[in-house]
Each structure stands twice: as structure tokens, then as C-alpha cells.
Coordinates of C-alpha atoms in Angstrom, one line a residue:
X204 CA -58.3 13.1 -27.1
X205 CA -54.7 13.0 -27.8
X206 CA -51.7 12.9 -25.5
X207 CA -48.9 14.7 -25.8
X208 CA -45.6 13.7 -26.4
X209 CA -42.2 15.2 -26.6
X210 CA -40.5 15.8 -30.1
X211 CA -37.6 16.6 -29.0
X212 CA -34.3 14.5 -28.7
X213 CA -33.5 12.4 -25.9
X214 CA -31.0 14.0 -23.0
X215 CA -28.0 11.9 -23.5
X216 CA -27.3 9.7 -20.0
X217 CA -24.7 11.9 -17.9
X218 CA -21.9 9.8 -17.6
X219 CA -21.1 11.6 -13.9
X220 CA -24.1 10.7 -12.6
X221 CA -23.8 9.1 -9.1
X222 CA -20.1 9.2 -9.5
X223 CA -18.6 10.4 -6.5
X224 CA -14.4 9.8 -5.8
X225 CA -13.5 8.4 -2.3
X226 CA -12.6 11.5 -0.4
X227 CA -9.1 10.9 1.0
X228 CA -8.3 13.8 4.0
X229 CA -4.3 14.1 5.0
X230 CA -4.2 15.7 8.5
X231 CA -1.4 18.2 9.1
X232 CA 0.1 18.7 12.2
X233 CA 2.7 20.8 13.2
X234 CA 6.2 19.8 12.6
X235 CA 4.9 17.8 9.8
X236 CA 7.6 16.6 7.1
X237 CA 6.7 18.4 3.9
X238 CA 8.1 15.0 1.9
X239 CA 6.1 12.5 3.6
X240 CA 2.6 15.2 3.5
X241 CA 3.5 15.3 -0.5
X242 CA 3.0 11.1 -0.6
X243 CA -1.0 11.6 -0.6
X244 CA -1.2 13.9 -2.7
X245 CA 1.0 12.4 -5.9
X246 CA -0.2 8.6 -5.0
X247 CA -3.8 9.1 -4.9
X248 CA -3.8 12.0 -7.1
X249 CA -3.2 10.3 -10.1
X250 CA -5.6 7.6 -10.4
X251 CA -8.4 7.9 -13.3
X252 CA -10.9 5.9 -14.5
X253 CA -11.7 4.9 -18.0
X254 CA -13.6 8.1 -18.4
X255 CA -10.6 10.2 -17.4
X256 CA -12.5 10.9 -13.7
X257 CA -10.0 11.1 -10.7
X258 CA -10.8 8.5 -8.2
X259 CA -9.6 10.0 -5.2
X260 CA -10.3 13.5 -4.2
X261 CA -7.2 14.5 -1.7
X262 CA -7.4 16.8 0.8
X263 CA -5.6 18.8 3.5
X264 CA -6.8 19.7 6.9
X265 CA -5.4 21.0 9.8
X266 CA -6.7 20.7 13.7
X267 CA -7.3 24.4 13.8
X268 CA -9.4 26.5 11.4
X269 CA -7.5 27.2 7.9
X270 CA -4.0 28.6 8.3
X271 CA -0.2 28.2 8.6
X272 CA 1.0 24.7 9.8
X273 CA 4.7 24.4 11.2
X274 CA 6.8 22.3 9.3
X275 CA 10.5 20.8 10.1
X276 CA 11.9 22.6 7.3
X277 CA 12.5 26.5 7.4
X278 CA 9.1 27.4 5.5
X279 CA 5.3 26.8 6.7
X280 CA 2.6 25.7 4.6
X281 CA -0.9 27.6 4.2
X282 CA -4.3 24.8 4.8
X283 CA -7.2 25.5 3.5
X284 CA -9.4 23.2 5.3
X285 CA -10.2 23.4 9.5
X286 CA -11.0 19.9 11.1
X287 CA -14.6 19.8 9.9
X288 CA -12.9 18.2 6.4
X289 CA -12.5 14.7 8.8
X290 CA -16.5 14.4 8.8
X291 CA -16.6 13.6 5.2
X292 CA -13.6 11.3 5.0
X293 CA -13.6 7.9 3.7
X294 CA -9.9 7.5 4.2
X295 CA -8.1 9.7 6.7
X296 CA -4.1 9.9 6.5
X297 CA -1.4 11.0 9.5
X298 CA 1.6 11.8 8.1
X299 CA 4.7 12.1 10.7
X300 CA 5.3 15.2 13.0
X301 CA 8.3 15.7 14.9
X302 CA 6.3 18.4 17.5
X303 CA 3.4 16.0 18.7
X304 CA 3.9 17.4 22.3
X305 CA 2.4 14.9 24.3
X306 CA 1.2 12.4 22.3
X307 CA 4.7 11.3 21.1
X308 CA 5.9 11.7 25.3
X309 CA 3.1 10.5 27.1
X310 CA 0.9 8.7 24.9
X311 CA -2.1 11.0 24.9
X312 CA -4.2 13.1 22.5
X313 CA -4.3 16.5 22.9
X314 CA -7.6 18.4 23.2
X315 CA -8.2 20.0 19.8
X316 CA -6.7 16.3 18.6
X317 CA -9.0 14.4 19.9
X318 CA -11.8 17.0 19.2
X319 CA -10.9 16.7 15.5
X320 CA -11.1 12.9 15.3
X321 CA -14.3 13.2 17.3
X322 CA -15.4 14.2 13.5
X323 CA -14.1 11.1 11.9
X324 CA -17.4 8.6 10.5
X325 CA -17.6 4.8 11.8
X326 CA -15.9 3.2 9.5
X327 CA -13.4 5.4 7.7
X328 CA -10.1 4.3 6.9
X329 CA -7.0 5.2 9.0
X330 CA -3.6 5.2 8.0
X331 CA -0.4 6.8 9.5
X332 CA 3.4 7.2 8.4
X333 CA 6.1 6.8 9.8
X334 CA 5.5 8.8 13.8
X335 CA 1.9 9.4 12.7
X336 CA 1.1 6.0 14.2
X337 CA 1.3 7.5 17.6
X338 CA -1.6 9.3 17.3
X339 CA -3.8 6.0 16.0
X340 CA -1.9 4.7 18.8
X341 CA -3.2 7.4 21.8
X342 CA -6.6 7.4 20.1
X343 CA -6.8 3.7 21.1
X344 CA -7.4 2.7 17.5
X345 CA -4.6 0.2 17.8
X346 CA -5.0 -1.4 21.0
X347 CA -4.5 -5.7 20.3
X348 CA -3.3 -4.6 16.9
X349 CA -0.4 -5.2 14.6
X350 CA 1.2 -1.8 13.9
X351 CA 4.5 -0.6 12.3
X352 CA 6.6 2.4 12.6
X353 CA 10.1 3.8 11.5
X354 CA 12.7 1.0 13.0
X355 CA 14.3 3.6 14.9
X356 CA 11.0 4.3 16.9
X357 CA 9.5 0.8 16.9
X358 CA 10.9 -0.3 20.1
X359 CA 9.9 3.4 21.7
X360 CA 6.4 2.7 20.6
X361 CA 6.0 -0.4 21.9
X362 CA 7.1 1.1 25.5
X363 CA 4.7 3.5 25.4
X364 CA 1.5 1.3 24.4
X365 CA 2.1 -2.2 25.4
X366 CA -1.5 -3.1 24.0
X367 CA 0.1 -2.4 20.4
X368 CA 1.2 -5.0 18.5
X369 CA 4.9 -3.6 17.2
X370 CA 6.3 -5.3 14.2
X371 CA 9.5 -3.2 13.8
X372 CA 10.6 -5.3 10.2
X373 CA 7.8 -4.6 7.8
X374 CA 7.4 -1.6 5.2
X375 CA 3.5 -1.7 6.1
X376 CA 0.9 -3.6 7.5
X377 CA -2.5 -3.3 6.7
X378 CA -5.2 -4.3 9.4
X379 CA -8.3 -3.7 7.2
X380 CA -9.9 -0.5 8.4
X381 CA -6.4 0.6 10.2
X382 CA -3.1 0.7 7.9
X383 CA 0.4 2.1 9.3
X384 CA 3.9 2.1 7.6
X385 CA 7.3 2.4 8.5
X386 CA 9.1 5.9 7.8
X387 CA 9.3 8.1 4.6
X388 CA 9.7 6.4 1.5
X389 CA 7.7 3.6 3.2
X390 CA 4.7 6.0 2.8
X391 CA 4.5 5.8 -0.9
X392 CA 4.7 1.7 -0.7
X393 CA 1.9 2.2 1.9
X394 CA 0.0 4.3 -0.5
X395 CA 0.6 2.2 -3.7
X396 CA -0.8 -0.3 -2.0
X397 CA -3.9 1.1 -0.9
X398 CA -4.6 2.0 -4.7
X399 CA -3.8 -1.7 -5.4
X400 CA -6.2 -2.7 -3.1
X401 CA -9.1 -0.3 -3.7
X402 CA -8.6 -0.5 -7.8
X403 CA -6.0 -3.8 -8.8
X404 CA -2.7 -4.0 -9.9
X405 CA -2.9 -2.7 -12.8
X406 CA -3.8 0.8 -11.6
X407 CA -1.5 0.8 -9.3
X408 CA 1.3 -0.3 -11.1
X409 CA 0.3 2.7 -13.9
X410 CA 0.5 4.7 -10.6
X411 CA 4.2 4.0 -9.4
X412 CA 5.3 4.0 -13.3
X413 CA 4.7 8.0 -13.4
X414 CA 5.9 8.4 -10.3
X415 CA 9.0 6.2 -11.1
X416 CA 9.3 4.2 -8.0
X417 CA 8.7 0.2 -7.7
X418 CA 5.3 -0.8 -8.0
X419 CA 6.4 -3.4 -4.8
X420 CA 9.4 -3.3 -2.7
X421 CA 11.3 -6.5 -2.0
X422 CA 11.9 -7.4 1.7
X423 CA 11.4 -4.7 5.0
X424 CA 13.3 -2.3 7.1
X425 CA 15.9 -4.8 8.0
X426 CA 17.5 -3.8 4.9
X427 CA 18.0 -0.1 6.3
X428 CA 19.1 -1.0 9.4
X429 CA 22.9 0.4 9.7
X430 CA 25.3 -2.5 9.6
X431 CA 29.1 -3.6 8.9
X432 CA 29.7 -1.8 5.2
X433 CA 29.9 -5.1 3.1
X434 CA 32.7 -5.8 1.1
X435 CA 33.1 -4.2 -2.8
X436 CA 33.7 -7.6 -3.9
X437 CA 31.0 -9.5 -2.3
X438 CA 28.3 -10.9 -5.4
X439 CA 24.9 -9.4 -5.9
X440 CA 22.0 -11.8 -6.2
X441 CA 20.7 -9.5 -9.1
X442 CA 21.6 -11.3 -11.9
X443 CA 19.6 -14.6 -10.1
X444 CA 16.9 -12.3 -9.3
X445 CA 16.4 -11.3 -13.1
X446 CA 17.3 -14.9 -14.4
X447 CA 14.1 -16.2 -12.0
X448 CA 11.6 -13.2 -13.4
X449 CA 12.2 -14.2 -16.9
X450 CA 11.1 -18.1 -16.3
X451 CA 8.4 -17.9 -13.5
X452 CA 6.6 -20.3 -15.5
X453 CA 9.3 -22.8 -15.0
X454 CA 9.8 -24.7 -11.9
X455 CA 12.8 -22.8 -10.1
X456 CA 15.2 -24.6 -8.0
X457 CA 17.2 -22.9 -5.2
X458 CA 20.4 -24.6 -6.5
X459 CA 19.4 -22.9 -10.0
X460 CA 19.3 -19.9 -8.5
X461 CA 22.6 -19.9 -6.5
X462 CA 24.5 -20.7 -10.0
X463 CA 23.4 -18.0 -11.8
X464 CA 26.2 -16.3 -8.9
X465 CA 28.5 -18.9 -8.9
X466 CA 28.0 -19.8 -5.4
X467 CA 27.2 -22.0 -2.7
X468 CA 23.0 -22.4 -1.6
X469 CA 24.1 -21.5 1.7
X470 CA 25.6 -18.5 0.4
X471 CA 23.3 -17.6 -1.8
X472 CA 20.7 -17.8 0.8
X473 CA 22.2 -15.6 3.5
X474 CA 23.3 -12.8 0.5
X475 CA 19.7 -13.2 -0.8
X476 CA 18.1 -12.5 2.7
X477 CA 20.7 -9.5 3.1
X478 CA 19.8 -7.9 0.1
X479 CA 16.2 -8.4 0.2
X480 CA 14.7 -9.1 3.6
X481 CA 13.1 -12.4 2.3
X482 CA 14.2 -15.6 1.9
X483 CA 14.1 -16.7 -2.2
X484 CA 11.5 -18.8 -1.7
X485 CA 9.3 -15.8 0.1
X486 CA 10.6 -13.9 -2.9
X487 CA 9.6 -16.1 -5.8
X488 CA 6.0 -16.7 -4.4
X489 CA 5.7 -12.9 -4.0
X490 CA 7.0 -12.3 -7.5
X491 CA 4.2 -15.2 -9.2
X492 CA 1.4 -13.4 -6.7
X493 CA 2.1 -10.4 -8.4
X494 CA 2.2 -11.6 -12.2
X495 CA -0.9 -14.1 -11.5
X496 CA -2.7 -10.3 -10.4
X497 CA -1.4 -9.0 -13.6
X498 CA -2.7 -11.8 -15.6
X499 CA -5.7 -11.8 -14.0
X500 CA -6.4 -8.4 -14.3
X501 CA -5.1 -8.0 -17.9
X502 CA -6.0 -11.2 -20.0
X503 CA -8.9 -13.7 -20.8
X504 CA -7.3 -16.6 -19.6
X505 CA -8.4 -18.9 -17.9
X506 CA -7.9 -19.8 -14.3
X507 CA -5.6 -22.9 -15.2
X508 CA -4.1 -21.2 -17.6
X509 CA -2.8 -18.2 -15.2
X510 CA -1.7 -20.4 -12.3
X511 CA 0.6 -22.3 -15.2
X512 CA 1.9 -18.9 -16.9
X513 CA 2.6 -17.5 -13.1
X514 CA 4.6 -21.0 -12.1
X515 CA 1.8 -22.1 -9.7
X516 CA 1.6 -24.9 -11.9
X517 CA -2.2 -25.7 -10.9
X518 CA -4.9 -23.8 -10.0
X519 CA -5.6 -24.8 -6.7
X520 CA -1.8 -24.2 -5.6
X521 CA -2.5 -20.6 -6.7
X522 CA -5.6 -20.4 -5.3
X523 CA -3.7 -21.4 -1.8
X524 CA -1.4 -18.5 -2.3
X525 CA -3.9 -15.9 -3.3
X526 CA -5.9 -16.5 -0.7
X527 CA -2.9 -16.1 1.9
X528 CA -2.0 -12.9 0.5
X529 CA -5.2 -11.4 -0.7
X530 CA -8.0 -13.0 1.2
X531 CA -9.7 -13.6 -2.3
X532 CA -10.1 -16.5 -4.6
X533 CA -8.4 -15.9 -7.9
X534 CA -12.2 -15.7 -9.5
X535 CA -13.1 -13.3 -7.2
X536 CA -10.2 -11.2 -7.7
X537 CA -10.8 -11.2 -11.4
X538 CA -14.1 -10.2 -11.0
X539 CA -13.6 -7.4 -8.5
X540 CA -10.2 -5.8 -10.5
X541 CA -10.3 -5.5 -14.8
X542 CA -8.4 -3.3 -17.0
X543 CA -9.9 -0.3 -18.3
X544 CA -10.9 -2.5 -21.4
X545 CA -12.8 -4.0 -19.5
X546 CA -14.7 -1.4 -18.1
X547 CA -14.9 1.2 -19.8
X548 CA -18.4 3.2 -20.7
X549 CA -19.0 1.7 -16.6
X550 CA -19.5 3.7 -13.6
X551 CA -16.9 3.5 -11.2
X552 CA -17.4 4.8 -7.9
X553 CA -14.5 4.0 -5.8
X554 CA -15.9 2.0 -2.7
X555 CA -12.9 0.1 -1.4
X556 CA -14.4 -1.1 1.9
X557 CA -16.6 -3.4 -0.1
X558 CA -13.2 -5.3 -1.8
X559 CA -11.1 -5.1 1.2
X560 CA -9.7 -8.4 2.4
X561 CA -10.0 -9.6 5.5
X562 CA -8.0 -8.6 8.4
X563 CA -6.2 -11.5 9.2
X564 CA -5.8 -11.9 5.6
X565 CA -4.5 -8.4 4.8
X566 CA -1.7 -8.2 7.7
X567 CA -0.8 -11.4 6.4
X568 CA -0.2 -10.2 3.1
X569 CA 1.5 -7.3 4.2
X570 CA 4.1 -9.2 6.3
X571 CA 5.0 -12.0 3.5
X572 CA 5.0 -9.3 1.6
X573 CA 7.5 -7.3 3.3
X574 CA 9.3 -10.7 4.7

């Protein structure tokens, strides 16, 4: 007796199988700010692997069932999706609202609020911008935490919940599971850098290059603050700034810097600070971070190698620094983040709780990197 077997071709593998994009949920409240509720949705929305598959899937959800949601400006926008969206969320977003009733005066969540987060799994991601940190804030997400908010509000904030840890100078801070930025813009740096962290630089910086904004801000919100209109004829530390980029190899000497603008280190150093919100030696170690990532990311190199090329000059000195800011080793980070040459024909389900730093590590990455 003979068994039977199966002439016919193969099925070719389906290269979707198990692929899944991380779900991320923006919730719209009313008196939202249309700009800041777009971020999301052009950040996260253009991300692809090498197989041209999105790797976020964005939505929008309101508290209520689908409908009209206030906005400041003089039109309303129609949301499809009712709370139940929050259930299957791996990364939820709260952009600002200037009508948060009593959350923003008293500090508490309203009913149909706190109902809607109700939904939310144990461990999804939370992030707010700019005001939306006051509802993280009167969920007690944030109590013992470091949080940020537009300057303007900071101080406001920190009245209202005195458990909350207010750092009114940086652009973001990221806390692990809980991320919150300052206002407006400071929702896309947010945002860039939550694609950096779930999928490497080099996604990321593809990211802020088609949406032509800096892949990373120098300095905070001190920069913002108003001030004293400085005079036309003051120097700009540009020209130091681009001198230092183009030899971060090199061993770079403040006094170097300062003569590339004629002037005094003293000098140099307080128009540096003004114009940036770091000091230049914050500045440079950001800068070599950033290309060691790149190198990391992009290149066969080896470990020594990199932290040469990036100015580290050894490879446990850039080992320090990567640590600091990333809470990785530069092995591990090479591991966890490769080009799309790399890995392409793989499987890429985006699963960014598995590469996140850790906590400590992450809010200390976002404060040096934000001065």
C-alpha cells in the first residue's frame, strides 16, 4: 500500500504572518489642539519595515462613543472610535486640551475619564503633551515621578500634585512605561524619540527627514523662555557648532571651540548655554552619542573602531556614555537596532517594551539630553 503525497507546489511562507504593528491610540478630548493631535499621526505614521509594513497602527478615540470632538480652533473633528479603542492599546497618547474642566482646576478625573482609562491593559505605554500631563497626573500615574509640561504651566502643575516630580526645563522625559513632553512642537521631539527607542536611530532619523524637522533638538525650554531681545551684533556659536561636527573624531578643546568665534571661553560658554540650553561639553557628548548610534546601527565596525570614529576615543569611555543615556551596552544596542540591510526578508513585530531602557536610565537620557 502506497501513501499519498501532494504534487502540487509548495504554499510560498506569508511574509505577514504573525506580524502585528504596535497599536498606538491618541485620545481626543475636547478643546484639543488640532496641531499637537496631528503629531501622532505623521510621527508614527511613517515608519515601515523592510517589507514596506507600517509599524505603528495610529488611532483616534474619544471618551464618548464616535462623534464630534471640540477643538480650540473654529471647526470640530469627526472620531471614529468610542473609548473601547484604549483596551487594545499598546501605547496610549494625551495630547493637550484647553477644556479639561476639572482635571486641569482641581486635579481630578472626570467620570467618563476615568471610566475610559479603566480600559487601558497593565502595561501599555503613556504619554502626554504639553497639558495632557494633567490627566496622567489626576489618574495618579505620576505620583513620585519625574514629569514635564509646557514652562508656562510647570510651576501650576507642581501646585496642584505635589507628589509629581516637575522638571519645568526639559523637552521630554521619558520614565519607561510613562513619557510626558513640554508643549507643541515638543510633541514631535517626544514622538521622534519614541520611534528611536522602539526601532534605532536610523528609523527615526528617516522619520524627522520627511517630516523636515531635527531628528534631536539641542538644549530645553529655557531657550523659549521670553527674555531681554539680545543684541543684532552679538556672535552665534554656529559656526563652532559646525566646526565641532565635522571633527568629532578629534579631541575637541573648549578653547578650540571659542576661537572659531573669536572670543573669550567665558564668553563662549555663556552664548553657548543661551543658545542651546547645554553647556558645550553636554553638547559634544550628545552629538558623539548620537553618531556612535548611527555607526552602530549602520556599519560593520567594530566596537573600538566606533568609539574612535565618534571621538570616545576607547571603547570603554563610550560604553560609559551609552550606558548613561541609553541604559544599553554598545553591543547590545547593536544587536537590538540594524539597518534595514540588515534585516530584511525578517519579521519585525514592533515590541518596544522588550528594548526599553531602564527607568532611571531613560529620564536620565532625556534630561542630558535636553540639558
Amino acid at each position: 500500500m502506497t501513501s499519498a503525497s501532494h504534487s502540487g507546489p509548495n504554499p510560498a511562507p506569508d511574509p505577514d504572518a504573525g506580524f502585528r504593528p504596535h497599536r498606538v491610540v491618541v485620545l481626543a478630548l475636547d478643546g484639543l489642539l488640532p496641531f499637537e493631535l496631528g503629531i501622532p499621526h505623521r510621527i508614527f505614521g511613517r515608519p515601515k519595515d523592510a517589507l514596506g509594513r507600517h509599524l505603528y497602527e495610529v488611532v483616534t478615540c474619544s471618551v464618548r462613543p464616535p462623534g464630534p470632538v471640540e477643538t480650540d480652533a473654529d471647526f470640530a473633528i469627526h472620531v471614529a472610535h468610542g473609548p473601547e479603542a484604549l483596551a487594545d492599546a499598546d501605547t496610549v497618547i494625551i495630547p493637550a486640551s484647553y477644556e479639561l474642566g476639572p482635571v486641569h482646576a482641581e486635579g481630578v478625573l472626570t467620570e467618563e475619564l476615568a471610566a475610559a482609562l479603566a480600559r487601558l491593559r497593565p502595561g501599555t505605554r503613556l504619554a502626554s503633551i504639553c497639558t495632557g500631563v494633567y490627566v496622567l497626573a489626576a489618574a495618579g500615574l505620576l505620583d513620585g515621578r519625574p514629569a514635564t509640561t509646557h514652562w508656562a504651566d510647570a510651576a501650576r502643575l507642581q501646585r496642584l500634585f505635589p507628589k509629581v516630580r516637575v522638571d519645568p526645563d526639559v523637552l521630554f522625559i521619558d520614565d519607561g512605561d510613562v513619557l510626558t513632553s513640554a508643549g507643541v512642537a515638543a510633541g514631535i521631539d517626544l514622538c521622534l524619540h519614541m520611534v528611536r527607542r522602539d526601532h534605532g536611530a536610523a528609523v527615526a532619523n528617516d522619520v524627522a527627514r520627511r517630516t523636515v524637522v531635527p531628528p534631536h533638538r539641542d538644549g530645553g525650554q529655557a531657550q523659549y523662555i521670553e527674555r531681554p531681545v539680545p543684541d543684532p551684533q552679538q556672535a552665534s556659536t554656529t559656526t563652532a557648532r559646525a566646526w565641532a561636527l565635522g571633527r568629532l573624531h578629534e579631541p575637541i578643546q573648549l578653547r578650540d571651540m571659542a576661537a572659531q568665534e573669536s572670543m573669550s571661553v567665558r564668553t563662549f560658554t555663556r552664548r553657548f548655554r543661551e543658545e542651546t540650553g547645554v553647556s558645550p561639553g553636554q553638547w559634544l557628548t550628545q552629538q558623539r552619542v548620537e553618531r556612535a548610534r548611527h555607526l552602530l546601527e549602520t556599519t560593520d565596525r567594530s566596537v573600538d573602531q566606533v568609539a574612535r570614529d565618534a571621538g570616545f576615543g576607547t571603547a570603554q569611555s563610550m560604553r560609559q556614555h551609552l550606558q548613561a543615556a541609553l541604559g544599553v551596552t554598545p553591543t547590545a544596542y547593536r544587536r537590538t537596532f540594524r539597518t534595514a540591510r540588515d534585516t530584511a526578508g525578517r519579521q519585525n513585530v514592533s515590541t518596544p517594551r522588550a528594548t526599553r531602557p531602564a527607568s532611571a536610565s531613560a529620564a536620565a537620557f532625556s534630561k542630558s539630553s535636553t540639558g
